[in-house]
Short mmCIF file of C-alpha atoms in Angstrom, two decimals:
data_model
loop_
_atom_site.label_atom_id
_atom_site.label_comp_id
_atom_site.label_asym_id
_atom_site.label_seq_id
_atom_site.Cartn_x
_atom_site.Cartn_y
_atom_site.Cartn_z
CA MET A 243 -1.52 18.86 -15.53
CA GLY A 244 -1.77 17.48 -19.07
CA PHE A 245 -1.74 13.83 -18.02
CA VAL A 246 -5.48 13.42 -18.53
CA ASP A 247 -5.07 14.19 -22.23
CA SER A 248 -2.44 11.55 -22.97
CA PRO A 249 -2.21 8.72 -20.44
CA PRO A 250 -0.26 5.62 -21.50
CA THR A 251 -2.42 3.09 -23.35
CA ASP A 252 -0.13 0.14 -24.12
CA VAL A 253 -0.55 -3.00 -22.02
CA GLY A 254 2.31 -3.25 -19.53
CA CYS A 255 3.47 0.35 -19.91
CA PRO A 256 4.58 1.93 -16.60
CA ILE A 257 2.38 4.61 -15.06
CA PRO A 258 3.72 7.26 -15.30
CA ALA A 259 5.28 6.36 -18.65
CA ASN A 260 9.07 6.41 -18.94
CA THR A 261 9.43 6.13 -15.16
CA PRO A 262 11.97 3.43 -14.14
CA HIS A 263 10.44 2.91 -10.69
CA ALA A 264 6.78 3.46 -11.53
CA VAL A 265 4.33 2.15 -8.94
CA SER A 266 1.46 1.46 -11.37
CA VAL A 267 1.15 -0.25 -14.76
CA THR A 268 -1.21 0.14 -17.69
CA LEU A 269 -4.06 -2.36 -18.07
CA PRO A 270 -6.17 -0.31 -20.47
CA THR A 271 -9.24 -2.51 -21.00
CA TRP A 272 -11.48 -4.74 -18.91
CA ASP A 273 -10.27 -7.76 -20.87
CA ALA A 274 -6.65 -6.81 -20.20
CA ASN A 275 -7.31 -6.88 -16.46
CA VAL A 276 -8.97 -10.30 -16.73
CA GLY A 277 -6.11 -11.47 -18.95
CA TYR A 278 -3.58 -10.30 -16.39
CA GLU A 279 -5.33 -12.19 -13.60
CA GLU A 280 -5.58 -15.34 -15.72
CA GLY A 281 -1.99 -15.12 -16.94
CA GLN A 282 -3.04 -14.92 -20.58
CA GLU A 283 -0.03 -14.68 -22.86
CA TRP A 284 -1.17 -11.58 -24.74
CA VAL A 285 -1.02 -9.66 -21.45
CA ALA A 286 1.68 -11.50 -19.49
CA SER A 287 4.20 -11.19 -22.32
CA LYS A 288 3.88 -7.40 -22.30
CA MET A 289 4.20 -6.79 -18.56
CA ASN A 290 7.35 -4.73 -18.28
CA SER A 291 6.23 -3.11 -15.04
CA GLY A 292 3.76 -3.66 -12.23
CA TYR A 293 2.77 -2.82 -8.68
CA PRO A 294 5.97 -3.58 -6.75
CA ARG A 295 4.63 -6.14 -4.26
CA PHE A 296 2.88 -8.10 -7.01
CA TYR A 297 5.39 -7.74 -9.81
CA VAL A 298 9.10 -8.22 -9.14
CA HIS A 299 10.82 -5.23 -10.78
CA SER A 300 13.17 -5.99 -13.67
CA SER A 301 16.18 -4.68 -11.71
CA ILE A 302 15.37 -7.03 -8.83
CA GLN A 303 14.95 -9.90 -11.30
CA ARG A 304 18.37 -9.12 -12.84
CA LEU A 305 20.02 -8.97 -9.43
CA ALA A 306 18.38 -12.22 -8.28
CA LYS A 307 19.52 -14.00 -11.44
CA HIS A 308 23.07 -12.73 -10.96
CA LEU A 309 23.12 -13.92 -7.33
CA VAL A 310 21.62 -17.32 -8.17
CA ASP A 311 24.29 -17.73 -10.86
CA GLU A 312 27.02 -16.73 -8.39
CA TYR A 313 25.87 -18.45 -5.19
CA GLY A 314 22.92 -20.70 -5.97
CA ALA A 315 22.81 -24.46 -6.36
CA GLU A 316 21.16 -26.33 -9.20
CA GLY A 317 17.38 -26.01 -9.11
CA GLU A 318 17.37 -23.07 -6.71
CA ASP A 319 15.64 -19.72 -6.97
CA ALA A 320 16.01 -16.69 -4.69
CA TYR A 321 14.15 -13.78 -3.12
CA LEU A 322 16.06 -10.77 -1.83
CA PHE A 323 15.56 -8.87 1.43
CA PRO A 324 17.20 -5.82 3.02
CA SER A 325 18.18 -7.61 6.26
CA TYR A 326 18.93 -11.03 7.69
CA GLU A 327 15.93 -10.81 10.05
CA ALA A 328 13.54 -10.17 7.15
CA ALA A 329 15.05 -13.08 5.24
CA LYS A 330 14.58 -15.33 8.28
CA ARG A 331 10.91 -14.40 8.43
CA CYS A 332 10.55 -15.39 4.78
CA ARG A 333 12.27 -18.70 5.49
CA ASP A 334 9.98 -19.33 8.47
CA PHE A 335 6.94 -18.58 6.28
CA LEU A 336 8.25 -21.00 3.65
CA ARG A 337 8.68 -23.74 6.23
CA ARG A 338 5.16 -23.13 7.51
CA TYR A 339 3.37 -23.07 4.16
CA SER A 340 5.53 -25.26 1.90
CA SER A 341 4.16 -28.64 0.90
CA GLN A 342 7.49 -30.00 2.20
CA GLY A 343 6.93 -28.41 5.60
CA LYS A 344 9.88 -27.80 7.90
CA ASN A 345 12.03 -30.08 5.79
CA VAL A 346 12.10 -27.71 2.83
CA PRO A 347 15.75 -26.89 2.09
CA ALA A 348 16.19 -23.14 2.41
CA ARG A 349 19.28 -21.14 3.27
CA ILE A 350 20.22 -17.50 3.71
CA VAL A 351 23.29 -15.75 2.36
CA GLN A 352 24.19 -12.24 3.53
CA LEU A 353 26.16 -9.86 1.32
CA THR A 354 27.47 -6.31 1.58
CA THR A 355 28.37 -4.20 -1.43
CA PRO A 356 32.00 -3.12 -1.72
CA VAL A 357 33.27 0.43 -1.45
CA ASP A 358 33.57 1.90 -4.95
CA GLU A 359 36.17 4.64 -5.34
CA THR A 360 34.98 5.33 -8.89
CA ASP A 361 31.60 6.48 -7.52
CA ILE A 362 32.54 10.06 -6.70
CA THR A 363 29.23 10.87 -5.01
CA ASN A 364 28.69 7.72 -2.92
CA ALA A 365 32.08 6.00 -2.76
CA ASN A 366 31.72 4.93 0.87
CA VAL A 367 28.01 4.03 0.80
CA GLN A 368 27.40 0.32 1.23
CA ALA A 369 24.21 -1.72 1.00
CA HIS A 370 23.38 -4.92 2.85
CA ILE A 371 21.08 -7.61 1.54
CA ALA A 372 20.09 -11.13 2.56
CA ILE A 373 19.21 -13.76 -0.02
CA VAL A 374 16.82 -16.64 0.64
CA PHE A 375 17.71 -19.57 -1.61
CA PHE A 376 15.05 -22.25 -1.97
CA PRO A 377 13.89 -24.96 -4.41
CA ALA A 378 12.52 -23.23 -7.49
CA GLU A 379 9.19 -25.08 -7.21
CA GLU A 380 8.56 -23.22 -3.92
CA ALA A 381 8.76 -19.78 -5.55
CA GLY A 382 5.01 -19.22 -5.17
CA VAL A 383 5.20 -19.52 -1.38
CA CYS A 384 8.07 -17.03 -1.14
CA LYS A 385 6.28 -14.70 -3.54
CA SER A 386 3.31 -14.73 -1.14
CA TYR A 387 5.55 -13.62 1.70
CA TRP A 388 7.03 -10.88 -0.49
CA GLN A 389 3.51 -9.68 -1.36
CA HIS A 390 1.94 -9.88 2.10
CA SER A 391 4.80 -8.50 4.18
CA GLY A 392 6.17 -5.78 1.89
CA GLU A 393 9.66 -6.67 3.14
CA GLY A 394 11.37 -7.31 -0.21
CA ILE A 395 14.17 -5.05 -1.40
CA SER A 396 13.25 -1.97 -3.44
CA SER A 397 14.09 -1.59 -7.11
CA ARG A 398 16.42 1.34 -6.36
CA LEU A 399 18.35 -0.77 -3.86
CA ALA A 400 18.58 -3.51 -6.50
CA GLU A 401 20.04 -1.04 -9.00
CA PHE A 402 22.63 0.11 -6.48
CA CYS A 403 23.68 -3.50 -5.84
CA LEU A 404 23.81 -4.28 -9.55
CA ASP A 405 26.06 -1.30 -10.08
CA ARG A 406 28.46 -2.43 -7.35
CA TRP A 407 28.47 -6.16 -8.09
CA CYS A 408 27.57 -6.58 -11.69
CA ARG A 409 28.70 -3.60 -13.74
CA ASP A 410 31.59 -5.53 -15.32
CA LYS A 411 29.78 -8.86 -15.46
CA CYS A 412 26.42 -7.84 -16.88
CA SER A 413 25.53 -7.89 -20.53
CA THR A 414 26.48 -4.85 -22.62
CA GLU A 415 22.88 -3.63 -22.54
CA GLU A 416 22.64 -3.93 -18.74
CA SER A 417 26.02 -2.25 -18.26
CA ARG A 418 24.91 0.69 -20.38
CA PHE A 419 21.71 0.91 -18.36
CA LEU A 420 23.64 1.03 -15.09
CA GLU A 421 26.17 3.53 -16.40
CA GLU A 422 23.44 5.87 -17.59
CA ARG A 423 21.42 5.40 -14.42
CA TYR A 424 24.30 6.07 -12.06
CA GLY A 425 25.74 8.90 -14.09
CA ARG A 426 23.11 11.07 -12.38
CA ASN A 427 22.66 9.45 -9.00
CA LEU A 428 21.68 11.20 -5.79
CA ASP A 429 23.98 11.94 -2.89
CA LEU A 430 22.83 9.26 -0.47
CA SER A 431 24.49 10.96 2.47
CA PHE A 432 21.32 13.07 2.73
CA ALA A 433 19.18 10.03 3.54
CA ASP A 434 19.23 10.45 7.32
CA GLU A 435 18.16 14.08 7.01
CA ALA A 436 15.41 13.05 4.58
CA LYS A 437 14.09 10.44 7.00
CA LYS A 438 14.13 12.89 9.89
CA ALA A 439 12.26 15.42 7.74
CA LEU A 440 9.68 12.78 6.84
CA ARG A 441 9.08 11.81 10.47
CA ARG A 442 8.80 15.47 11.48
CA ARG A 443 6.44 16.19 8.59
CA ILE A 444 4.14 13.32 9.53
CA ALA A 445 4.16 14.17 13.25
CA GLY A 446 3.59 17.86 12.53
CA LYS A 447 0.65 17.23 10.19
CA LEU A 448 -0.94 14.86 12.71
CA ILE A 449 -0.67 17.49 15.43
CA GLU A 450 -2.11 20.17 13.11
CA SER A 451 -5.01 17.88 12.17
CA GLY A 452 -5.98 17.53 15.81
CA GLN A 453 -5.96 21.22 16.54
CA SER A 454 -9.49 22.54 16.34
CA ASN A 455 -11.78 24.66 18.49
CA ASP A 456 -14.72 22.27 18.63
CA GLY A 457 -13.64 20.26 21.62
CA ARG A 458 -12.28 17.24 19.76
CA ALA A 459 -9.50 15.12 21.18
CA GLU A 460 -5.98 16.22 20.34
CA VAL A 461 -2.56 14.60 20.49
CA THR A 462 -0.31 17.61 20.95
CA ASP A 463 2.79 15.93 22.36
CA LEU A 464 3.41 13.56 19.46
CA SER A 465 7.13 13.29 18.73
CA GLU A 466 8.97 12.42 15.54
CA ASN A 467 10.37 9.54 17.62
CA ASP A 468 6.85 8.06 17.70
CA VAL A 469 6.87 7.83 13.88
CA TYR A 470 8.49 4.77 12.28
CA LEU A 471 9.28 4.52 8.57
CA TYR A 472 9.02 1.37 6.48
CA PRO A 473 9.74 0.47 2.83
CA CYS A 474 6.00 0.41 2.00
CA GLY A 475 2.58 0.68 3.60
CA MET A 476 2.10 -3.08 3.78
CA ALA A 477 5.33 -3.42 5.74
CA SER A 478 4.03 -0.90 8.29
CA ILE A 479 0.88 -3.02 8.77
CA PHE A 480 2.93 -6.21 8.92
CA HIS A 481 5.19 -4.78 11.62
CA ALA A 482 2.31 -3.30 13.59
CA HIS A 483 0.96 -6.83 13.74
CA ARG A 484 4.38 -8.24 14.71
CA ALA A 485 4.73 -5.74 17.53
CA THR A 486 1.21 -6.55 18.71
CA MET A 487 1.99 -10.28 18.78
CA ALA A 488 5.01 -9.51 20.99
CA ILE A 489 2.69 -7.69 23.40
CA ARG A 490 -0.42 -9.85 23.27
CA GLY A 491 0.88 -13.29 22.32
CA ALA A 492 1.35 -14.96 18.94
CA ASP A 493 -1.61 -17.34 19.30
CA VAL A 494 -4.36 -14.80 20.02
CA LYS A 495 -6.81 -14.01 17.23
CA ALA A 496 -7.27 -10.49 15.90
CA VAL A 497 -10.52 -8.81 14.91
CA LEU A 498 -10.80 -7.40 11.39
CA TYR A 499 -13.71 -4.99 11.06
CA GLY A 500 -14.96 -4.04 7.61
CA PHE A 501 -14.00 -5.28 4.17
CA PRO A 502 -10.30 -4.38 3.86
CA TYR A 503 -7.47 -4.23 1.38
CA VAL A 504 -6.63 -7.82 0.47
CA ASP A 505 -3.18 -8.15 2.06
CA SER A 506 -4.24 -6.62 5.36
CA HIS A 507 -6.57 -9.58 5.63
CA ASN A 508 -3.79 -11.95 4.55
CA ILE A 509 -1.45 -10.70 7.28
CA LEU A 510 -4.03 -11.23 10.01
CA LYS A 511 -5.06 -14.58 8.55
CA LYS A 512 -1.66 -16.12 7.85
CA PHE A 513 0.46 -14.79 10.72
CA GLY A 514 -0.16 -15.22 14.41
CA GLY A 515 -3.35 -16.69 15.80
CA GLY A 516 -5.67 -15.91 12.90
CA VAL A 517 -8.59 -13.52 12.66
CA HIS A 518 -12.28 -13.00 13.46
CA PHE A 519 -13.47 -11.36 10.22
CA TYR A 520 -16.50 -9.04 10.35
CA ALA A 521 -16.50 -8.14 6.69
CA ASN A 522 -19.61 -5.97 6.44
CA GLY A 523 -18.32 -3.33 8.84
CA GLU A 524 -21.83 -2.41 9.96
CA PRO A 525 -23.05 -1.36 13.46
CA GLU A 526 -24.50 -4.83 14.04
CA ASP A 527 -21.01 -6.25 13.53
CA LEU A 528 -19.83 -4.16 16.47
CA ASP A 529 -22.72 -5.69 18.42
CA ALA A 530 -21.44 -9.15 17.48
CA ILE A 531 -17.88 -8.21 18.45
CA GLU A 532 -19.08 -6.95 21.82
CA GLU A 533 -20.99 -10.20 22.35
CA LEU A 534 -17.82 -12.15 21.50
CA LEU A 535 -15.81 -10.13 24.02
CA GLU A 536 -18.51 -10.31 26.67
CA GLY A 537 -18.36 -14.09 26.31
CA GLY A 538 -14.74 -14.03 27.44
CA GLU A 539 -12.89 -14.11 24.11
CA LYS A 540 -9.54 -12.31 24.22
CA ILE A 541 -8.34 -10.62 21.05
CA SER A 542 -4.85 -9.46 20.08
CA LEU A 543 -5.97 -6.30 18.30
CA PHE A 544 -8.84 -4.59 16.51
CA PHE A 545 -7.92 -3.64 12.93
CA CYS A 546 -9.90 -1.43 10.54
CA GLU A 547 -9.49 1.14 7.77
CA VAL A 548 -10.75 4.70 7.48
CA PRO A 549 -12.48 4.80 5.15
CA SER A 550 -12.49 1.21 3.92
CA ASN A 551 -11.17 0.10 0.55
CA PRO A 552 -13.08 -0.09 -1.80
CA LEU A 553 -16.50 0.65 -0.20
CA LEU A 554 -15.36 3.82 1.64
CA LYS A 555 -17.22 2.97 4.86
CA THR A 556 -16.24 4.72 8.09
CA PRO A 557 -16.36 2.88 11.43
CA ASN A 558 -17.84 4.27 14.63
CA PHE A 559 -14.57 5.12 16.37
CA GLU A 560 -16.18 6.38 19.55
CA ARG A 561 -17.75 2.97 20.10
CA ILE A 562 -14.59 1.11 19.05
CA ARG A 563 -12.57 3.15 21.55
CA ALA A 564 -15.10 2.44 24.28
CA LEU A 565 -14.95 -1.31 23.56
CA ALA A 566 -11.14 -1.21 23.57
CA ASP A 567 -11.10 0.52 26.94
CA LYS A 568 -13.66 -1.86 28.45
CA TYR A 569 -12.25 -5.14 27.10
CA ASP A 570 -8.58 -4.15 27.04
CA PHE A 571 -7.26 -4.52 23.50
CA PRO A 572 -5.21 -2.26 21.19
CA VAL A 573 -6.70 -0.60 18.10
CA VAL A 574 -4.72 -0.42 14.86
CA VAL A 575 -6.10 1.76 12.07
CA ASP A 576 -4.99 2.06 8.44
CA GLU A 577 -5.84 5.60 7.34
CA THR A 578 -4.21 5.44 3.89
CA VAL A 579 -7.42 6.17 1.98
CA GLY A 580 -8.55 9.00 4.25
CA ASN A 581 -5.03 10.29 5.05
CA PHE A 582 -4.15 12.28 8.14
CA LEU A 583 -4.89 15.66 6.57
CA ASN A 584 -8.55 14.68 6.15
CA VAL A 585 -9.23 12.45 9.15
CA HIS A 586 -7.90 12.63 12.71
CA ILE A 587 -7.86 9.06 14.03
CA LEU A 588 -4.89 8.98 16.39
CA PRO A 589 -6.88 9.76 19.60
CA TYR A 590 -9.02 6.66 18.97
CA ALA A 591 -6.17 4.33 18.03
CA ASP A 592 -3.07 2.90 19.64
CA VAL A 593 -1.32 2.61 16.28
CA VAL A 594 -2.03 4.39 12.98
CA VAL A 595 -0.46 2.97 9.82
CA SER A 596 -0.37 4.44 6.36
CA SER A 597 0.96 3.84 2.87
CA LEU A 598 3.10 6.86 2.02
CA THR A 599 3.27 5.48 -1.53
CA LYS A 600 -0.13 7.01 -2.18
CA LEU A 601 -1.14 10.68 -1.84
CA PHE A 602 1.69 11.54 0.54
CA SER A 603 4.07 10.90 -2.37
CA GLY A 604 1.68 11.42 -5.28
CA ASP A 605 4.27 10.94 -8.02
CA SER A 606 3.79 7.16 -8.25
CA ASN A 607 7.55 6.57 -8.37
CA VAL A 608 8.51 5.47 -4.85
CA MET A 609 7.17 3.26 -2.06
CA GLY A 610 7.03 4.07 1.64
CA GLY A 611 5.05 3.44 4.79
CA SER A 612 4.62 4.85 8.26
CA LEU A 613 3.61 3.56 11.68
CA VAL A 614 2.64 6.12 14.35
CA LEU A 615 2.13 5.41 18.04
CA ASN A 616 -0.40 7.32 20.10
CA PRO A 617 1.64 8.68 23.04
CA HIS A 618 -1.54 8.78 25.13
CA GLY A 619 -2.51 5.19 24.34
CA LYS A 620 -2.68 2.55 27.04
CA TYR A 621 -0.26 0.34 25.12
CA PHE A 622 2.19 3.10 24.20
CA GLN A 623 5.06 1.94 26.42
CA GLN A 624 4.56 -1.70 25.43
CA TYR A 625 4.62 -0.84 21.73
CA LYS A 626 7.69 1.33 22.31
CA LYS A 627 9.49 -1.58 23.97
CA ALA A 628 8.44 -4.04 21.26
CA LEU A 629 9.58 -1.72 18.48
CA GLU A 630 12.86 -1.00 20.24
CA GLU A 631 13.52 -4.73 20.04
CA GLN A 632 12.10 -5.35 16.57
CA TYR A 633 12.52 -2.22 14.47
CA GLU A 634 15.08 -2.14 11.66
CA ASP A 635 15.50 0.80 9.34
CA ASN A 636 15.15 -1.02 6.03
CA PHE A 637 13.98 2.05 4.10
CA TRP A 638 16.56 2.40 1.33
CA ALA A 639 18.34 5.76 1.29
CA GLU A 640 17.45 6.80 -2.25
CA ASP A 641 13.78 5.94 -1.75
CA ALA A 642 13.70 8.13 1.36
CA ILE A 643 15.20 11.06 -0.55
CA TYR A 644 12.62 10.76 -3.34
CA LEU A 645 9.75 10.47 -0.88
CA GLU A 646 10.87 13.50 1.08
CA ARG A 647 10.99 15.61 -2.08
CA ASN A 648 7.65 14.35 -3.36
CA SER A 649 5.82 15.02 -0.10
CA ARG A 650 6.79 18.66 0.41
CA ASP A 651 3.55 19.91 -1.19
CA PHE A 652 1.37 17.14 0.25
CA ALA A 653 -1.08 19.56 1.88
CA GLU A 654 -1.65 21.68 -1.23
CA ARG A 655 -2.20 18.61 -3.40
CA ASN A 656 -4.61 17.13 -0.88
CA THR A 657 -6.80 20.27 -0.96
CA LYS A 658 -7.00 20.26 -4.76
CA ILE A 659 -7.72 16.54 -4.95
CA ASN A 660 -10.48 16.80 -2.33
CA HIS A 661 -12.12 19.50 -4.43
CA ASN A 662 -11.80 17.56 -7.68
CA THR A 663 -13.13 14.35 -6.18
CA GLU A 664 -16.27 15.96 -4.79
CA ALA A 665 -17.05 17.36 -8.25
CA VAL A 666 -16.35 14.09 -10.12
CA ALA A 667 -18.17 11.88 -7.60
CA LYS A 668 -21.26 14.09 -7.90
CA LEU A 669 -21.20 13.63 -11.68
CA PHE A 670 -21.48 9.86 -11.21
CA HIS A 671 -23.94 10.17 -8.35
CA ASP A 672 -26.28 12.16 -10.62
CA SER A 673 -25.94 9.81 -13.61
CA PRO A 674 -28.98 7.62 -14.42
CA LEU A 675 -26.53 4.93 -15.61
CA VAL A 676 -25.02 4.45 -12.16
CA LYS A 677 -26.39 2.13 -9.48
CA ASP A 678 -24.03 2.98 -6.58
CA VAL A 679 -21.38 5.54 -5.72
CA PHE A 680 -19.29 4.60 -2.69
CA TYR A 681 -17.80 7.79 -1.27
CA PRO A 682 -17.83 9.03 2.35
CA PRO A 683 -20.44 11.82 1.98
CA TYR A 684 -22.80 9.49 0.07
CA ASN A 685 -22.46 6.50 2.40
CA PRO A 686 -24.71 5.80 5.38
CA SER A 687 -21.60 6.13 7.56
CA LYS A 688 -21.16 9.83 6.64
CA GLU A 689 -21.96 10.82 10.22
CA GLN A 690 -19.06 8.72 11.48
CA TYR A 691 -16.67 10.20 8.91
CA ASP A 692 -17.72 13.72 9.86
CA LYS A 693 -16.94 12.96 13.52
CA VAL A 694 -13.27 12.30 12.66
CA LYS A 695 -13.00 14.70 9.73
CA VAL A 696 -10.42 17.45 10.11
CA PRO A 697 -12.24 20.83 9.88
CA SER A 698 -9.91 21.96 7.07
CA GLY A 699 -9.94 18.54 5.40
CA GLY A 700 -12.23 16.83 2.94
CA TYR A 701 -13.55 13.44 1.91
CA GLY A 702 -10.44 12.15 0.18
CA GLY A 703 -9.49 11.40 -3.38
CA LEU A 704 -11.04 7.96 -3.84
CA PHE A 705 -14.51 6.69 -4.71
CA SER A 706 -16.00 3.59 -6.29
CA VAL A 707 -18.78 3.20 -8.87
CA VAL A 708 -21.08 0.35 -9.86
CA PHE A 709 -23.14 0.76 -13.04
CA LYS A 710 -26.72 -0.57 -13.25
CA ASP A 711 -25.74 -2.67 -16.27
CA PRO A 712 -22.41 -4.51 -15.82
CA GLU A 713 -21.75 -4.22 -19.56
CA ASP A 714 -22.05 -0.44 -19.20
CA GLY A 715 -19.34 -0.58 -16.56
CA LYS A 716 -17.02 -2.48 -18.88
CA ALA A 717 -17.78 -0.12 -21.76
CA PHE A 718 -17.13 2.91 -19.57
CA PHE A 719 -13.81 1.54 -18.36
CA ASP A 720 -12.69 0.73 -21.89
CA THR A 721 -13.71 4.17 -23.16
CA VAL A 722 -12.73 6.66 -20.45
CA ASN A 723 -9.52 8.56 -21.14
CA THR A 724 -7.57 8.25 -17.89
CA ALA A 725 -4.57 6.27 -16.76
CA LYS A 726 -5.75 2.74 -15.96
CA GLY A 727 -3.94 0.58 -13.45
CA PRO A 728 -3.55 -0.41 -9.80
CA SER A 729 -2.73 1.95 -6.90
CA LEU A 730 -4.38 5.16 -5.69
CA GLY A 731 -3.47 8.61 -4.42
CA THR A 732 -1.59 9.55 -7.57
CA ASN A 733 -1.27 13.14 -8.76
CA PHE A 734 -3.07 12.04 -11.92
CA THR A 735 -6.45 10.34 -12.16
CA LEU A 736 -6.23 6.55 -12.10
CA THR A 737 -9.11 4.17 -12.87
CA SER A 738 -9.23 0.46 -12.08
CA PRO A 739 -11.69 -2.48 -12.10
CA TYR A 740 -10.50 -2.96 -8.56
CA VAL A 741 -12.35 -6.13 -7.59
CA ILE A 742 -11.15 -7.96 -10.70
CA LEU A 743 -7.55 -7.12 -9.80
CA ALA A 744 -7.72 -7.65 -6.04
CA HIS A 745 -10.18 -10.54 -5.70
CA TYR A 746 -10.36 -12.40 -9.02
CA ALA A 747 -10.09 -15.81 -7.36
CA GLU A 748 -12.91 -15.08 -4.90
CA LEU A 749 -15.47 -12.98 -6.77
CA ASP A 750 -18.45 -14.97 -5.50
CA VAL A 751 -17.22 -14.68 -1.90
CA VAL A 752 -16.66 -10.94 -1.91
CA GLU A 753 -20.03 -10.24 -3.49
CA LYS A 754 -21.62 -11.66 -0.32
CA TYR A 755 -20.12 -8.63 1.45
CA GLY A 756 -21.54 -6.11 -0.97
CA VAL A 757 -18.38 -5.84 -3.09
CA ASP A 758 -19.64 -6.07 -6.66
CA ARG A 759 -17.30 -7.79 -9.12
CA HIS A 760 -17.96 -5.03 -11.64
CA LEU A 761 -17.00 -2.23 -9.24
CA ILE A 762 -14.76 0.47 -10.73
CA ARG A 763 -12.48 2.41 -8.39
CA ILE A 764 -11.46 5.94 -9.33
CA SER A 765 -8.57 7.80 -7.71
CA VAL A 766 -8.90 11.45 -8.69
CA GLY A 767 -5.86 13.58 -9.48
CA LEU A 768 -4.76 17.19 -9.83
CA GLU A 769 -6.02 17.86 -13.33
CA ASP A 770 -8.05 20.98 -14.11
CA THR A 771 -11.50 20.38 -12.65
CA GLU A 772 -13.49 21.28 -15.77
CA LYS A 773 -11.25 19.20 -18.03
CA LEU A 774 -11.61 16.30 -15.66
CA LEU A 775 -15.40 16.59 -15.59
CA ASN A 776 -15.58 16.86 -19.38
CA ASN A 777 -13.39 13.81 -19.71
CA PHE A 778 -15.67 11.71 -17.50
CA LYS A 779 -18.79 13.12 -19.19
CA LYS A 780 -17.45 11.85 -22.51
CA GLY A 781 -17.01 8.42 -20.98
CA LEU A 782 -20.55 8.42 -19.63
CA ASP A 783 -21.95 9.73 -22.92
CA ALA A 784 -20.23 6.91 -24.79
CA VAL A 785 -21.96 4.43 -22.49
CA ALA A 786 -25.33 6.16 -22.91
CA ASN A 787 -24.96 5.87 -26.69
CA ARG A 788 -24.91 2.08 -26.32
CA HIS A 789 -28.60 2.26 -25.48
CA ASN A 790 -29.63 4.55 -28.36
#
């Protein structure tokens, strides 16, 4: 892995470089991250890529423009979805949160791509999309739905549609792009086999993770039919919440335990009955939750992460399970950061969700998500029924094929990344420049992590650092020679001033929960361990030299 020696350094460059569907984007300095959040021109003008739920991919932008030109009215804009039902949910969200309320003019147009006999490989493959047209001034509301729900179309689906609808109508440059792109396209007829392989892989790894000789709970009869695939991890969380609302009622509040990824909170806050937020994720918060329940409050679900992002705390799942059994509520757990090769959560949860975009894929070039039902859970049959009624397979064929290929060596990569991360985290833990290292074995909740840790697993590939001097943190970030951008779980090391990117508009609020605005999150990759350590030592040495 030579990536550590030459990561992209230009603002707005995709990560990995020269990757048309890259999941991350280069923001190489602290100021560039602030500039991105503030929309400063010197950053915004160079953003040719971005994390897909926050930045609408150029292919999707081209397709939306084409469709607005073809079917839109004056003053309209559009967002694109892979099904009519998803488009309806966006329209409902717009009517709920628009300043115009239910009177906002919004309409949906459904289209299907034509058969193309000139496409030798995929002549009979057709794609279906639904377009939400709305007044252009309401674009921010629809963008929020796109970001929170993860239901927007993928960039590969947009390219397919452009090729079928726009090849002869696009500009010369766009036509050449499409011709070159689809001169080497995949055989999409393999998509169903790829999806089946993915579901089997996930179910198989979950069963393996539960098999141990120390008396821990197992889930041995998990079926591939209990695994549901989604276009991204956020969509799996969104649909877990939708299914729960169908079971528990749309007006019942959820409980969110621990400081979570930003859009998990947004889903619970903006959809359904709202949320009781226990942001610290400490044992006394479980006491408060039990007091709430003992007082007669009914909750729709209990949601948490393992470990949490970005503080890497691990909940007490034995106590959570006991509360769920006593007070009768489902437990939904996002195990993206831990991943199911390192932590075995399914026996404690009714639903486990994960972003397959991260370590499961590793290549940072495709999105995906999974939702897994615990076949032994009290709510199993109710979730099954809800998903039978709600589930749509909106995972685009080409994305599924890429994800299946990327994930074949998931287990081997996970072992290497666990090893690398322990070594790198220790380097920071031992540094006199560093105030805090947030990483499962260094956190007070280590005992809880170890209770759910897979015997052959590790502590994951993610940790966070806060320097004693905030200016040291900025200097380190600007100096260290890694890829720098959003996302995690990549095969290469990726560094980010996470709180600046995720919570820039609420820095004072999140600091009340122990989330320092100067926190740096490091996702460790597959590079040679010694090279990786030397690289980070150079970054720390450069910071130390500031004080000499």
